[in-house]
Amino acid sequence: MNVTAIYPGTFDPITLGHVDLVCRASRIFDRVILAVAESKAKTPLFDFAERLELAREAVADLVNVEVVGFNSLLVDCARTHGATVILRGLRAVSDFEFEFQMAGMNRSLGPEIETIFLTPGESYAFLSSSVIREIAKFGGDVSAFVPGHVRAALVRKFAVSG
Ligand code: ADP
């Protein structure tokens, strides 16, 4: 069986927690599609093109991982790319309620697609893109939590916007 998983998110920006999850998934599934949501309503710090580029560079070494952008229903994006699994990360119980609701909605919209959850390595369990943005905004060191090129992009972003 050839199984493709789709890993959707805002990735504003991609962190080592996301990369940890993608690495784990790339060992389980034949193909992993990291799908960056345009998420205009969230007014992301990095625009769509920047988030796609940062994600592409972060997973460039993983041969069975591709990065795509989407601005549609997730199940439609999954179908377009032949994915039968939606992959999401669970860090703590606090993630559960929202993820449970999303998994239920996605199941009713796409009954042929299963949502599967992975947990990150323990050093990434407290990591989120929003915490990274906050630390970087105040000049804190995020080098243990994001790839080097993401750290550089954060430094540039806050140097420009203050
Ligand atoms: P979204 O806006 O869809 O929540 P995110 O980019 O914040 O997008 O997260 C995408 C997915 O990655 C979600 O399933 C989230 O739970 C998961 N995730 C985020 N950070 C981590 C982390 N540190 N470890 C594992 N999973 C994570």
CSV table of N, CA and C and ligand atoms in Angstrom, one decimal:
chain,number,residue,atom,x,y,z
A,1,MET,N,0.8,-1.2,0.0
A,1,MET,CA,0.0,0.0,0.0
A,1,MET,C,0.9,1.2,0.0
A,2,ASN,N,0.5,2.2,-0.8
A,2,ASN,CA,1.3,3.4,-0.9
A,2,ASN,C,0.5,4.5,-0.2
A,3,VAL,N,0.9,4.9,1.0
A,3,VAL,CA,0.1,5.9,1.8
A,3,VAL,C,0.8,7.3,1.8
A,4,THR,N,0.0,8.3,1.4
A,4,THR,CA,0.4,9.7,1.5
A,4,THR,C,-0.3,10.3,2.7
A,5,ALA,N,0.5,11.0,3.5
A,5,ALA,CA,-0.1,11.8,4.6
A,5,ALA,C,0.0,13.3,4.3
A,6,ILE,N,-1.0,14.0,4.7
A,6,ILE,CA,-0.9,15.5,4.6
A,6,ILE,C,-0.8,16.1,6.0
A,7,TYR,N,0.2,17.0,6.2
A,7,TYR,CA,0.4,17.6,7.5
A,7,TYR,C,0.1,19.1,7.3
A,8,PRO,N,-1.1,19.5,7.7
A,8,PRO,CA,-1.5,20.9,7.5
A,8,PRO,C,-1.2,21.8,8.7
A,9,GLY,N,-1.0,23.1,8.4
A,9,GLY,CA,-0.7,24.0,9.5
A,9,GLY,C,-0.5,25.4,8.9
A,10,THR,N,-0.4,26.4,9.8
A,10,THR,CA,-0.1,27.7,9.4
A,10,THR,C,1.5,27.9,9.3
A,11,PHE,N,2.2,27.2,10.1
A,11,PHE,CA,3.7,27.2,10.0
A,11,PHE,C,4.2,28.7,10.0
A,12,ASP,N,3.9,29.4,11.0
A,12,ASP,CA,4.2,30.9,11.1
A,12,ASP,C,5.1,31.2,12.3
A,13,PRO,N,6.4,30.8,12.2
A,13,PRO,CA,7.1,30.1,11.2
A,13,PRO,C,7.2,28.6,11.6
A,14,ILE,N,7.7,27.8,10.6
A,14,ILE,CA,8.0,26.4,10.9
A,14,ILE,C,9.1,26.3,12.1
A,15,THR,N,8.8,25.4,13.0
A,15,THR,CA,9.8,25.2,14.1
A,15,THR,C,10.4,23.8,14.1
A,16,LEU,N,11.3,23.6,15.0
A,16,LEU,CA,11.9,22.2,15.1
A,16,LEU,C,10.9,21.2,15.6
A,17,GLY,N,9.8,21.7,16.3
A,17,GLY,CA,8.7,20.8,16.7
A,17,GLY,C,8.0,20.2,15.5
A,18,HIS,N,7.7,21.1,14.5
A,18,HIS,CA,7.1,20.7,13.3
A,18,HIS,C,8.0,19.8,12.5
A,19,VAL,N,9.3,20.1,12.4
A,19,VAL,CA,10.3,19.3,11.7
A,19,VAL,C,10.4,17.9,12.3
A,20,ASP,N,10.4,17.9,13.7
A,20,ASP,CA,10.5,16.6,14.4
A,20,ASP,C,9.3,15.7,14.0
A,21,LEU,N,8.1,16.3,13.9
A,21,LEU,CA,6.9,15.6,13.5
A,21,LEU,C,7.0,15.0,12.1
A,22,VAL,N,7.5,15.9,11.2
A,22,VAL,CA,7.6,15.5,9.8
A,22,VAL,C,8.6,14.4,9.6
A,23,CYS,N,9.7,14.5,10.3
A,23,CYS,CA,10.7,13.4,10.3
A,23,CYS,C,10.1,12.1,10.7
A,24,ARG,N,9.4,12.1,11.8
A,24,ARG,CA,8.7,10.9,12.3
A,24,ARG,C,7.8,10.3,11.2
A,25,ALA,N,7.0,11.2,10.7
A,25,ALA,CA,6.0,10.8,9.7
A,25,ALA,C,6.7,10.3,8.4
A,26,SER,N,7.8,10.9,8.0
A,26,SER,CA,8.5,10.4,6.8
A,26,SER,C,9.0,9.0,6.9
A,27,ARG,N,9.1,8.5,8.2
A,27,ARG,CA,9.6,7.2,8.3
A,27,ARG,C,8.4,6.2,8.4
A,28,ILE,N,7.2,6.7,8.5
A,28,ILE,CA,6.0,5.9,8.6
A,28,ILE,C,5.3,5.8,7.2
A,29,PHE,N,5.2,7.0,6.6
A,29,PHE,CA,4.4,7.0,5.3
A,29,PHE,C,5.3,7.1,4.1
A,30,ASP,N,4.7,6.7,3.0
A,30,ASP,CA,5.5,6.7,1.7
A,30,ASP,C,5.8,8.1,1.3
A,31,ARG,N,4.8,9.0,1.5
A,31,ARG,CA,5.0,10.4,1.1
A,31,ARG,C,4.3,11.3,2.1
A,32,VAL,N,4.9,12.4,2.4
A,32,VAL,CA,4.3,13.4,3.3
A,32,VAL,C,4.2,14.7,2.6
A,33,ILE,N,3.0,15.3,2.6
A,33,ILE,CA,2.8,16.6,2.1
A,33,ILE,C,2.7,17.6,3.2
A,34,LEU,N,3.6,18.5,3.4
A,34,LEU,CA,3.5,19.5,4.4
A,34,LEU,C,2.7,20.7,3.7
A,35,ALA,N,1.5,20.9,4.2
A,35,ALA,CA,0.6,21.8,3.5
A,35,ALA,C,0.4,23.1,4.3
A,36,VAL,N,1.0,24.2,3.8
A,36,VAL,CA,0.9,25.5,4.5
A,36,VAL,C,-0.4,26.2,4.1
A,37,ALA,N,-1.2,26.5,5.1
A,37,ALA,CA,-2.5,27.2,4.9
A,37,ALA,C,-2.2,28.7,4.8
A,38,GLU,N,-2.9,29.3,3.8
A,38,GLU,CA,-2.7,30.7,3.7
A,38,GLU,C,-3.1,31.5,4.9
A,39,SER,N,-4.2,31.0,5.6
A,39,SER,CA,-4.6,31.5,6.9
A,39,SER,C,-4.6,33.1,7.0
A,40,LYS,N,-5.2,33.7,6.0
A,40,LYS,CA,-5.2,35.2,6.1
A,40,LYS,C,-5.9,35.7,7.3
A,41,ALA,N,-6.9,35.0,7.8
A,41,ALA,CA,-7.7,35.5,9.0
A,41,ALA,C,-6.8,35.6,10.2
A,42,LYS,N,-5.7,34.8,10.2
A,42,LYS,CA,-4.8,34.8,11.4
A,42,LYS,C,-3.8,35.9,11.4
A,43,THR,N,-3.8,36.7,10.3
A,43,THR,CA,-2.8,37.8,10.1
A,43,THR,C,-1.4,37.3,10.5
A,44,PRO,N,-0.9,36.3,9.7
A,44,PRO,CA,0.4,35.8,10.1
A,44,PRO,C,1.5,36.8,10.1
A,45,LEU,N,2.6,36.6,10.9
A,45,LEU,CA,3.8,37.4,10.8
A,45,LEU,C,4.5,37.3,9.5
A,46,PHE,N,4.6,36.1,9.0
A,46,PHE,CA,5.3,35.8,7.7
A,46,PHE,C,4.2,35.6,6.7
A,47,ASP,N,4.3,36.3,5.5
A,47,ASP,CA,3.3,36.1,4.5
A,47,ASP,C,3.4,34.7,3.9
A,48,PHE,N,2.4,34.4,3.1
A,48,PHE,CA,2.2,33.0,2.6
A,48,PHE,C,3.5,32.5,1.9
A,49,ALA,N,4.0,33.4,1.0
A,49,ALA,CA,5.2,33.0,0.2
A,49,ALA,C,6.4,32.7,1.1
A,50,GLU,N,6.5,33.6,2.2
A,50,GLU,CA,7.7,33.4,3.1
A,50,GLU,C,7.5,32.1,3.9
A,51,ARG,N,6.3,31.8,4.3
A,51,ARG,CA,6.1,30.6,5.1
A,51,ARG,C,6.4,29.4,4.3
A,52,LEU,N,6.0,29.4,3.0
A,52,LEU,CA,6.3,28.3,2.1
A,52,LEU,C,7.8,28.1,1.9
A,53,GLU,N,8.5,29.2,1.7
A,53,GLU,CA,9.9,29.1,1.5
A,53,GLU,C,10.6,28.6,2.7
A,54,LEU,N,10.3,29.1,3.9
A,54,LEU,CA,10.9,28.7,5.2
A,54,LEU,C,10.7,27.2,5.4
A,55,ALA,N,9.4,26.8,5.1
A,55,ALA,CA,9.1,25.3,5.3
A,55,ALA,C,9.9,24.5,4.3
A,56,ARG,N,10.0,25.0,3.0
A,56,ARG,CA,10.7,24.2,2.0
A,56,ARG,C,12.1,24.0,2.4
A,57,GLU,N,12.8,25.0,2.9
A,57,GLU,CA,14.2,24.9,3.2
A,57,GLU,C,14.3,24.0,4.4
A,58,ALA,N,13.4,24.0,5.4
A,58,ALA,CA,13.5,23.2,6.6
A,58,ALA,C,13.4,21.7,6.3
A,59,VAL,N,12.7,21.3,5.3
A,59,VAL,CA,12.5,19.9,5.0
A,59,VAL,C,13.2,19.4,3.8
A,60,ALA,N,14.1,20.3,3.3
A,60,ALA,CA,14.8,20.0,2.0
A,60,ALA,C,15.5,18.6,2.0
A,61,ASP,N,16.0,18.2,3.1
A,61,ASP,CA,16.8,16.9,3.2
A,61,ASP,C,15.9,15.7,3.2
A,62,LEU,N,14.6,15.9,3.4
A,62,LEU,CA,13.7,14.7,3.5
A,62,LEU,C,13.2,14.4,2.1
A,63,VAL,N,13.6,13.3,1.5
A,63,VAL,CA,13.3,13.0,0.1
A,63,VAL,C,11.9,12.8,-0.2
A,64,ASN,N,11.1,12.2,0.8
A,64,ASN,CA,9.7,11.9,0.5
A,64,ASN,C,8.7,12.9,1.1
A,65,VAL,N,9.3,14.1,1.4
A,65,VAL,CA,8.4,15.2,1.9
A,65,VAL,C,8.4,16.4,0.9
A,66,GLU,N,7.1,16.8,0.6
A,66,GLU,CA,6.9,17.9,-0.3
A,66,GLU,C,6.2,19.0,0.4
A,67,VAL,N,6.4,20.3,0.0
A,67,VAL,CA,5.7,21.4,0.6
A,67,VAL,C,4.7,22.0,-0.4
A,68,VAL,N,3.5,22.2,0.0
A,68,VAL,CA,2.5,22.8,-0.9
A,68,VAL,C,1.8,23.9,-0.1
A,69,GLY,N,1.2,24.8,-0.8
A,69,GLY,CA,0.3,25.8,-0.2
A,69,GLY,C,-1.1,25.5,-0.5
A,70,PHE,N,-2.0,25.9,0.4
A,70,PHE,CA,-3.5,25.7,0.1
A,70,PHE,C,-4.3,26.8,0.7
A,71,ASN,N,-5.4,27.0,0.0
A,71,ASN,CA,-6.4,28.0,0.5
A,71,ASN,C,-7.8,27.4,0.2
A,72,SER,N,-8.1,26.3,0.8
A,72,SER,CA,-9.3,25.6,0.4
A,72,SER,C,-9.6,24.7,1.6
A,73,LEU,N,-10.7,23.9,1.5
A,73,LEU,CA,-11.0,22.9,2.5
A,73,LEU,C,-9.8,21.9,2.6
A,74,LEU,N,-9.4,21.5,3.8
A,74,LEU,CA,-8.3,20.6,3.9
A,74,LEU,C,-8.6,19.3,3.2
A,75,VAL,N,-9.8,18.8,3.3
A,75,VAL,CA,-10.1,17.5,2.7
A,75,VAL,C,-9.9,17.6,1.2
A,76,ASP,N,-10.3,18.7,0.6
A,76,ASP,CA,-10.1,18.9,-0.9
A,76,ASP,C,-8.6,18.9,-1.2
A,77,CYS,N,-7.8,19.6,-0.4
A,77,CYS,CA,-6.4,19.6,-0.7
A,77,CYS,C,-5.8,18.2,-0.5
A,78,ALA,N,-6.3,17.4,0.5
A,78,ALA,CA,-5.8,16.1,0.7
A,78,ALA,C,-6.1,15.2,-0.6
A,79,ARG,N,-7.4,15.4,-1.1
A,79,ARG,CA,-7.8,14.6,-2.3
A,79,ARG,C,-6.9,15.0,-3.5
A,80,THR,N,-6.7,16.3,-3.6
A,80,THR,CA,-5.9,16.7,-4.8
A,80,THR,C,-4.5,16.0,-4.8
A,81,HIS,N,-4.0,15.8,-3.6
A,81,HIS,CA,-2.6,15.3,-3.5
A,81,HIS,C,-2.6,13.8,-3.3
A,82,GLY,N,-3.8,13.2,-3.3
A,82,GLY,CA,-3.9,11.7,-3.1
A,82,GLY,C,-3.6,11.3,-1.7
A,83,ALA,N,-3.8,12.2,-0.7
A,83,ALA,CA,-3.5,11.8,0.7
A,83,ALA,C,-4.7,11.2,1.3
A,84,THR,N,-4.5,10.1,2.1
A,84,THR,CA,-5.6,9.4,2.8
A,84,THR,C,-5.4,9.5,4.3
A,85,VAL,N,-4.4,10.2,4.7
A,85,VAL,CA,-4.1,10.5,6.1
A,85,VAL,C,-3.9,12.0,6.4
A,86,ILE,N,-4.6,12.5,7.4
A,86,ILE,CA,-4.3,13.9,7.9
A,86,ILE,C,-3.4,13.7,9.1
A,87,LEU,N,-2.3,14.3,9.1
A,87,LEU,CA,-1.4,14.2,10.3
A,87,LEU,C,-1.5,15.5,11.1
A,88,ARG,N,-1.6,15.4,12.4
A,88,ARG,CA,-1.6,16.5,13.3
A,88,ARG,C,-0.7,16.2,14.5
A,89,GLY,N,-0.2,17.2,15.1
A,89,GLY,CA,0.6,17.0,16.3
A,89,GLY,C,-0.2,17.2,17.6
A,90,LEU,N,0.1,16.4,18.6
A,90,LEU,CA,-0.5,16.7,19.9
A,90,LEU,C,0.7,16.9,20.9
A,91,ARG,N,0.7,18.1,21.5
A,91,ARG,CA,1.7,18.3,22.5
A,91,ARG,C,1.2,18.1,23.9
A,92,ALA,N,0.0,18.6,24.2
A,92,ALA,CA,-0.5,18.5,25.6
A,92,ALA,C,-2.0,18.3,25.5
A,93,VAL,N,-2.5,18.0,26.6
A,93,VAL,CA,-4.0,17.8,26.7
A,93,VAL,C,-4.7,19.0,26.1
A,94,SER,N,-4.1,20.2,26.3
A,94,SER,CA,-4.8,21.4,25.9
A,94,SER,C,-5.0,21.4,24.3
A,95,ASP,N,-4.2,20.7,23.6
A,95,ASP,CA,-4.3,20.6,22.1
A,95,ASP,C,-5.6,19.7,21.8
A,96,PHE,N,-5.9,18.8,22.7
A,96,PHE,CA,-6.8,17.8,22.4
A,96,PHE,C,-8.2,18.2,21.9
A,97,GLU,N,-8.8,19.1,22.7
A,97,GLU,CA,-10.2,19.4,22.4
A,97,GLU,C,-10.4,20.0,21.0
A,98,PHE,N,-9.5,20.9,20.6
A,98,PHE,CA,-9.6,21.5,19.3
A,98,PHE,C,-9.3,20.5,18.2
A,99,GLU,N,-8.3,19.7,18.4
A,99,GLU,CA,-7.9,18.7,17.4
A,99,GLU,C,-9.0,17.6,17.3
A,100,PHE,N,-9.7,17.3,18.4
A,100,PHE,CA,-10.7,16.3,18.3
A,100,PHE,C,-11.9,16.8,17.5
A,101,GLN,N,-12.2,18.1,17.7
A,101,GLN,CA,-13.3,18.7,16.9
A,101,GLN,C,-12.9,18.7,15.4
A,102,MET,N,-11.7,19.2,15.1
A,102,MET,CA,-11.3,19.2,13.7
A,102,MET,C,-11.3,17.8,13.1
A,103,ALA,N,-10.8,16.8,13.8
A,103,ALA,CA,-10.8,15.5,13.3
A,103,ALA,C,-12.2,15.0,13.0
A,104,GLY,N,-13.1,15.3,13.8
A,104,GLY,CA,-14.5,14.9,13.6
A,104,GLY,C,-15.1,15.6,12.4
A,105,MET,N,-14.9,16.9,12.3
A,105,MET,CA,-15.4,17.7,11.1
A,105,MET,C,-14.8,17.1,9.8
A,106,ASN,N,-13.5,16.9,9.9
A,106,ASN,CA,-12.8,16.4,8.6
A,106,ASN,C,-13.3,15.0,8.3
A,107,ARG,N,-13.7,14.2,9.3
A,107,ARG,CA,-14.2,12.9,9.0
A,107,ARG,C,-15.6,13.0,8.3
A,108,SER,N,-16.4,13.9,8.8
A,108,SER,CA,-17.7,14.0,8.2
A,108,SER,C,-17.6,14.6,6.7
A,109,LEU,N,-16.6,15.5,6.5
A,109,LEU,CA,-16.4,16.0,5.2
A,109,LEU,C,-15.7,15.0,4.2
A,110,GLY,N,-14.8,14.2,4.8
A,110,GLY,CA,-14.0,13.2,4.0
A,110,GLY,C,-13.9,11.9,4.7
A,111,PRO,N,-14.9,11.1,4.7
A,111,PRO,CA,-14.9,9.8,5.5
A,111,PRO,C,-13.8,8.9,5.1
A,112,GLU,N,-13.3,9.0,3.9
A,112,GLU,CA,-12.2,8.1,3.5
A,112,GLU,C,-10.8,8.5,4.0
A,113,ILE,N,-10.8,9.7,4.7
A,113,ILE,CA,-9.5,10.2,5.2
A,113,ILE,C,-9.4,10.0,6.7
A,114,GLU,N,-8.3,9.4,7.2
A,114,GLU,CA,-8.2,9.3,8.6
A,114,GLU,C,-7.2,10.3,9.2
A,115,THR,N,-7.6,10.9,10.4
A,115,THR,CA,-6.6,11.8,11.1
A,115,THR,C,-5.8,11.0,12.0
A,116,ILE,N,-4.5,11.2,12.0
A,116,ILE,CA,-3.6,10.4,12.8
A,116,ILE,C,-2.7,11.5,13.6
A,117,PHE,N,-2.5,11.2,14.9
A,117,PHE,CA,-1.7,12.2,15.7
A,117,PHE,C,-0.4,11.6,16.1
A,118,LEU,N,0.6,12.4,16.1
A,118,LEU,CA,1.9,12.1,16.6
A,118,LEU,C,2.3,13.0,17.7
A,119,THR,N,3.1,12.6,18.6
A,119,THR,CA,3.7,13.5,19.6
A,119,THR,C,5.1,13.8,19.3
A,120,PRO,N,5.6,15.0,19.6
A,120,PRO,CA,7.0,15.3,19.3
A,120,PRO,C,7.9,14.8,20.4
A,121,GLY,N,9.2,14.9,20.1
A,121,GLY,CA,10.2,14.6,21.1
A,121,GLY,C,10.0,15.5,22.3
A,122,GLU,N,10.4,15.1,23.5
A,122,GLU,CA,10.0,15.9,24.7
A,122,GLU,C,10.6,17.3,24.7
A,123,SER,N,11.7,17.5,24.0
A,123,SER,CA,12.3,18.8,24.0
A,123,SER,C,11.4,19.8,23.2
A,124,TYR,N,10.5,19.3,22.4
A,124,TYR,CA,9.7,20.2,21.6
A,124,TYR,C,8.2,20.3,22.1
A,125,ALA,N,8.0,19.6,23.3
A,125,ALA,CA,6.6,19.5,23.7
A,125,ALA,C,6.0,20.9,24.1
A,126,PHE,N,6.8,21.8,24.5
A,126,PHE,CA,6.3,23.1,24.9
A,126,PHE,C,6.4,24.2,23.8
A,127,LEU,N,6.8,23.8,22.7
A,127,LEU,CA,7.1,24.7,21.6
A,127,LEU,C,5.9,25.0,20.7
A,128,SER,N,5.7,26.3,20.4
A,128,SER,CA,4.7,26.7,19.5
A,128,SER,C,5.2,27.9,18.7
A,129,SER,N,4.7,28.0,17.5
A,129,SER,CA,5.1,29.2,16.6
A,129,SER,C,4.8,30.5,17.3
A,130,SER,N,3.7,30.5,18.1
A,130,SER,CA,3.4,31.8,18.7
A,130,SER,C,4.4,32.2,19.8
A,131,VAL,N,4.8,31.2,20.6
A,131,VAL,CA,5.8,31.4,21.6
A,131,VAL,C,7.1,31.9,20.9
A,132,ILE,N,7.5,31.3,19.8
A,132,ILE,CA,8.7,31.7,19.1
A,132,ILE,C,8.6,33.1,18.6
A,133,ARG,N,7.5,33.5,18.1
A,133,ARG,CA,7.3,34.9,17.6
A,133,ARG,C,7.5,35.8,18.7
A,134,GLU,N,6.9,35.5,19.9
A,134,GLU,CA,7.0,36.4,21.0
A,134,GLU,C,8.4,36.5,21.6
A,135,ILE,N,9.1,35.4,21.6
A,135,ILE,CA,10.5,35.5,22.1
A,135,ILE,C,11.3,36.3,21.2
A,136,ALA,N,11.2,36.0,19.9
A,136,ALA,CA,12.0,36.7,18.8
A,136,ALA,C,11.7,38.2,18.8
A,137,LYS,N,10.4,38.5,19.0
A,137,LYS,CA,10.0,40.0,19.0
A,137,LYS,C,10.8,40.8,20.1
A,138,PHE,N,11.1,40.1,21.2
A,138,PHE,CA,11.8,40.8,22.3
A,138,PHE,C,13.3,40.5,22.3
A,139,GLY,N,13.7,40.0,21.1
A,139,GLY,CA,15.2,39.8,21.0
A,139,GLY,C,15.7,38.6,21.7
A,140,GLY,N,14.9,37.6,22.1
A,140,GLY,CA,15.4,36.4,22.8
A,140,GLY,C,16.0,35.4,21.8
A,141,ASP,N,16.7,34.5,22.4
A,141,ASP,CA,17.4,33.5,21.5
A,141,ASP,C,16.5,32.3,21.2
A,142,VAL,N,16.2,32.1,20.0
A,142,VAL,CA,15.3,31.0,19.6
A,142,VAL,C,16.1,29.9,18.9
A,143,SER,N,17.4,30.0,18.9
A,143,SER,CA,18.2,29.0,18.1
A,143,SER,C,18.0,27.6,18.5
A,144,ALA,N,17.6,27.3,19.7
A,144,ALA,CA,17.4,25.9,20.1
A,144,ALA,C,16.0,25.3,19.5
A,145,PHE,N,15.2,26.2,19.0
A,145,PHE,CA,13.8,25.8,18.7
A,145,PHE,C,13.4,25.9,17.2
A,146,VAL,N,14.2,26.6,16.4
A,146,VAL,CA,13.9,26.8,15.0
A,146,VAL,C,15.2,26.5,14.2
A,147,PRO,N,15.0,26.1,12.9
A,147,PRO,CA,16.2,26.0,12.1
A,147,PRO,C,16.9,27.3,11.9
A,148,GLY,N,18.2,27.3,11.6
A,148,GLY,CA,19.0,28.5,11.5
A,148,GLY,C,18.4,29.5,10.5
A,149,HIS,N,17.9,29.1,9.4
A,149,HIS,CA,17.4,30.1,8.4
A,149,HIS,C,16.1,30.7,8.9
A,150,VAL,N,15.4,30.0,9.8
A,150,VAL,CA,14.1,30.6,10.4
A,150,VAL,C,14.5,31.7,11.4
A,151,ARG,N,15.5,31.3,12.2
A,151,ARG,CA,16.0,32.3,13.2
A,151,ARG,C,16.5,33.6,12.4
A,152,ALA,N,17.2,33.4,11.3
A,152,ALA,CA,17.7,34.6,10.6
A,152,ALA,C,16.5,35.4,10.0
A,153,ALA,N,15.5,34.7,9.6
A,153,ALA,CA,14.3,35.4,9.0
A,153,ALA,C,13.6,36.1,10.1
A,154,LEU,N,13.5,35.6,11.3
A,154,LEU,CA,12.9,36.3,12.5
A,154,LEU,C,13.7,37.5,12.8
A,155,VAL,N,15.0,37.4,12.9
A,155,VAL,CA,15.8,38.6,13.2
A,155,VAL,C,15.6,39.7,12.2
A,156,ARG,N,15.6,39.3,10.9
A,156,ARG,CA,15.3,40.3,9.8
A,156,ARG,C,14.0,40.9,10.0
A,157,LYS,N,13.0,40.1,10.2
A,157,LYS,CA,11.6,40.6,10.3
A,157,LYS,C,11.4,41.6,11.4
A,158,PHE,N,12.0,41.3,12.6
A,158,PHE,CA,11.8,42.3,13.7
A,158,PHE,C,12.8,43.5,13.6
A,159,ALA,N,13.9,43.3,12.8
A,159,ALA,CA,14.7,44.5,12.6
A,159,ALA,C,14.0,45.5,11.7
A,160,VAL,N,13.2,45.0,10.8
A,160,VAL,CA,12.5,45.9,9.9
A,160,VAL,C,11.3,46.5,10.6
A,161,SER,N,10.5,45.6,11.2
A,161,SER,CA,9.2,46.1,11.8
A,161,SER,C,9.4,46.7,13.2
A,162,GLY,N,10.6,46.5,13.8
A,162,GLY,CA,10.8,47.0,15.1
A,162,GLY,C,10.2,46.1,16.1
B,1,ADP,P1,-2.4,25.5,13.1
B,1,ADP,O1,-2.7,26.9,12.8
B,1,ADP,O2,-3.1,24.6,12.1
B,1,ADP,O3,-2.5,25.0,14.5
B,1,ADP,P2,0.4,25.3,13.4
B,1,ADP,O4,1.5,25.6,12.4
B,1,ADP,O5,0.4,26.0,14.7
B,1,ADP,O6,-0.9,25.4,12.6
B,1,ADP,O7,0.5,23.7,13.8
B,1,ADP,C1,0.4,22.7,12.8
B,1,ADP,C2,0.3,21.4,13.5
B,1,ADP,O8,1.6,21.1,14.1
B,1,ADP,C3,-0.7,21.2,14.6
B,1,ADP,O9,-1.3,19.9,14.6
B,1,ADP,C4,0.0,21.5,15.9
B,1,ADP,O10,-0.5,20.8,16.9
B,1,ADP,C5,1.4,20.8,15.5
B,1,ADP,N1,2.5,21.4,16.2
B,1,ADP,C6,2.8,22.7,16.4
B,1,ADP,N2,3.9,22.8,17.2
B,1,ADP,C7,4.3,21.5,17.5
B,1,ADP,C8,5.3,20.9,18.3
B,1,ADP,N3,6.2,21.7,19.0
B,1,ADP,N4,5.4,19.6,18.4
B,1,ADP,C9,4.5,18.8,17.7
B,1,ADP,N5,3.5,19.3,17.0
B,1,ADP,C10,3.4,20.6,16.9
